[in-house]
Amino acid sequence: MISRVVRSRLLGALIGVMLISWSSLSMAKSLPINTRLGGDFELPSTLKTEAGNPGKLAKLSDFKGKVVLLNFGYTHCPDICPMVLARMTQIVKRLGDDAKEVQGVFITFDPNRDTAERLSEYIPYFNKTFVGFTGTEAQIAQAAKQYGVIYLPQRGESEAGLLFSHSDFIYLLDRQGRVRALFATDEPLDKMANDVRSLIAEE
Amino acid sequence: MKFFQIVAIVSTLFLSVFAQAGKLTAEGGWVRAVPPVSKNTAAYLTLKNGSKKDEVLLHLSSKAAKHTELHTIVVEPNGAKKMQKMPHATIKAGTELEMKPGGYHVMLIDLVKPLKEGDTVELEFIFQHAGKLSLSLPVKMSEDKAEGGHHHHHH
Ligand SMILES: [Cu+2]
């Protein structure tokens, strides 16, 4: 009799442990808030002014309420920047209907060549909803600093002319504009899409 | 030096490319489609040296661009990535040179005309031993596999 009680208690405890571990496994860990990086900026964008030309001043915080995928680059970049933009495009594609909850943002660190006009011919090629930002060198330097972005012009032996050595993270921002994840170029797309979904679910 | 006839099989369905010069083969090549406003792009492929001799890629060219260069990406101590022109590349006997986004690539500078998805780009490589290797690569928006970070090759 006693042994049966002990056994059933043991069984109960075992089931309890299993339930706890199951629920902690199934409940995805929420992404930590990065308090070191991020912040708002207001810059000329690829959005159209009232006159109908690209260059409308916009803030990152205008996209508050949406999950943001943000990256820095330059349009004369032949390898890394189009790869990163293509990766952002593919994440958004994976989201299906949830894509409308996401805003892609590109900030150039080559504002002398990347005017709002040029950006508006370049960025929509990857995804029509993505918005590009440019500005003065000082404005760009400030925004880059907020996100810990490094970019250094370099003249090498290449016929490609002015190139930059630069960092290439995709920043994942939640609906409040807080940095929640940095994605390197070898981060699997499915994992990134899952992280985006977890922020969409946050409300 | 023996010159082998070009063998390039382009399958538009699977977008796979295979070309060969002697014991040197090229696989899985593609060229990145870029917006018409963009004058530069990159080509990616894997070169396999199946011979017992080290092979050197001496020269490369394409009619699609004014300049064709071999580049690699170097990660600097601060984490920034820097693109660097390589005068040539050595592929040791029995090994391969994998070109992929963020690594070795063929830079096409000053495109003669914009490239769009579905176009093909002709490339010509000259190797020290295998001689000439010509191939035509499909233009694609991206290679999902290469950009998913799923496969990692270490050399
Ligand atoms: Cu390059």
CSV table of N, CA, C and O and ligand atoms in Angstrom, one decimal, chain A residues 78-79 163, chain B residues 42 71-73 83-84 105-107, ligand 1:
chain,number,residue,atom,x,y,z
A,78,PRO,N,30.0,45.6,-54.0
A,78,PRO,CA,29.6,44.6,-54.9
A,78,PRO,C,29.3,43.2,-54.3
A,78,PRO,O,28.7,42.4,-55.0
A,79,ASP,N,29.7,43.0,-53.1
A,79,ASP,CA,29.6,41.6,-52.6
A,79,ASP,C,28.8,41.6,-51.3
A,79,ASP,O,27.7,41.0,-51.2
A,163,LEU,N,36.3,52.0,-52.2
A,163,LEU,CA,35.6,50.9,-51.4
A,163,LEU,C,35.7,51.2,-49.9
A,163,LEU,O,36.5,52.1,-49.5
B,42,ALA,N,29.3,40.6,-58.6
B,42,ALA,CA,30.3,39.5,-58.3
B,42,ALA,C,29.8,38.2,-58.8
B,42,ALA,O,28.6,37.9,-58.9
B,71,HIS,N,38.9,38.8,-56.2
B,71,HIS,CA,38.9,39.4,-54.9
B,71,HIS,C,38.7,38.5,-53.8
B,71,HIS,O,38.1,37.4,-53.9
B,72,THR,N,39.2,38.8,-52.6
B,72,THR,CA,38.8,38.1,-51.4
B,72,THR,C,38.4,39.1,-50.3
B,72,THR,O,38.6,40.3,-50.5
B,73,ILE,N,37.8,38.6,-49.3
B,73,ILE,CA,37.4,39.4,-48.2
B,73,ILE,C,38.2,39.1,-47.0
B,73,ILE,O,38.4,37.9,-46.6
B,83,MET,N,37.5,44.3,-48.7
B,83,MET,CA,37.7,43.5,-50.0
B,83,MET,C,39.0,43.8,-50.5
B,83,MET,O,39.5,44.9,-50.5
B,84,GLN,N,39.7,42.8,-51.0
B,84,GLN,CA,41.1,42.9,-51.5
B,84,GLN,C,41.3,42.2,-52.8
B,84,GLN,O,40.8,41.1,-53.0
B,105,HIS,N,35.7,36.0,-54.6
B,105,HIS,CA,34.7,36.2,-55.6
B,105,HIS,C,35.3,36.8,-56.9
B,105,HIS,O,36.4,37.3,-56.8
B,106,VAL,N,34.7,36.6,-58.0
B,106,VAL,CA,35.1,37.3,-59.2
B,106,VAL,C,34.4,38.6,-59.3
B,106,VAL,O,33.2,38.6,-59.3
B,107,MET,N,35.1,39.7,-59.3
B,107,MET,CA,34.5,41.0,-59.3
B,107,MET,C,34.3,41.4,-60.8
B,107,MET,O,35.3,41.4,-61.5
C,1,CU,CU,35.1,42.4,-54.8
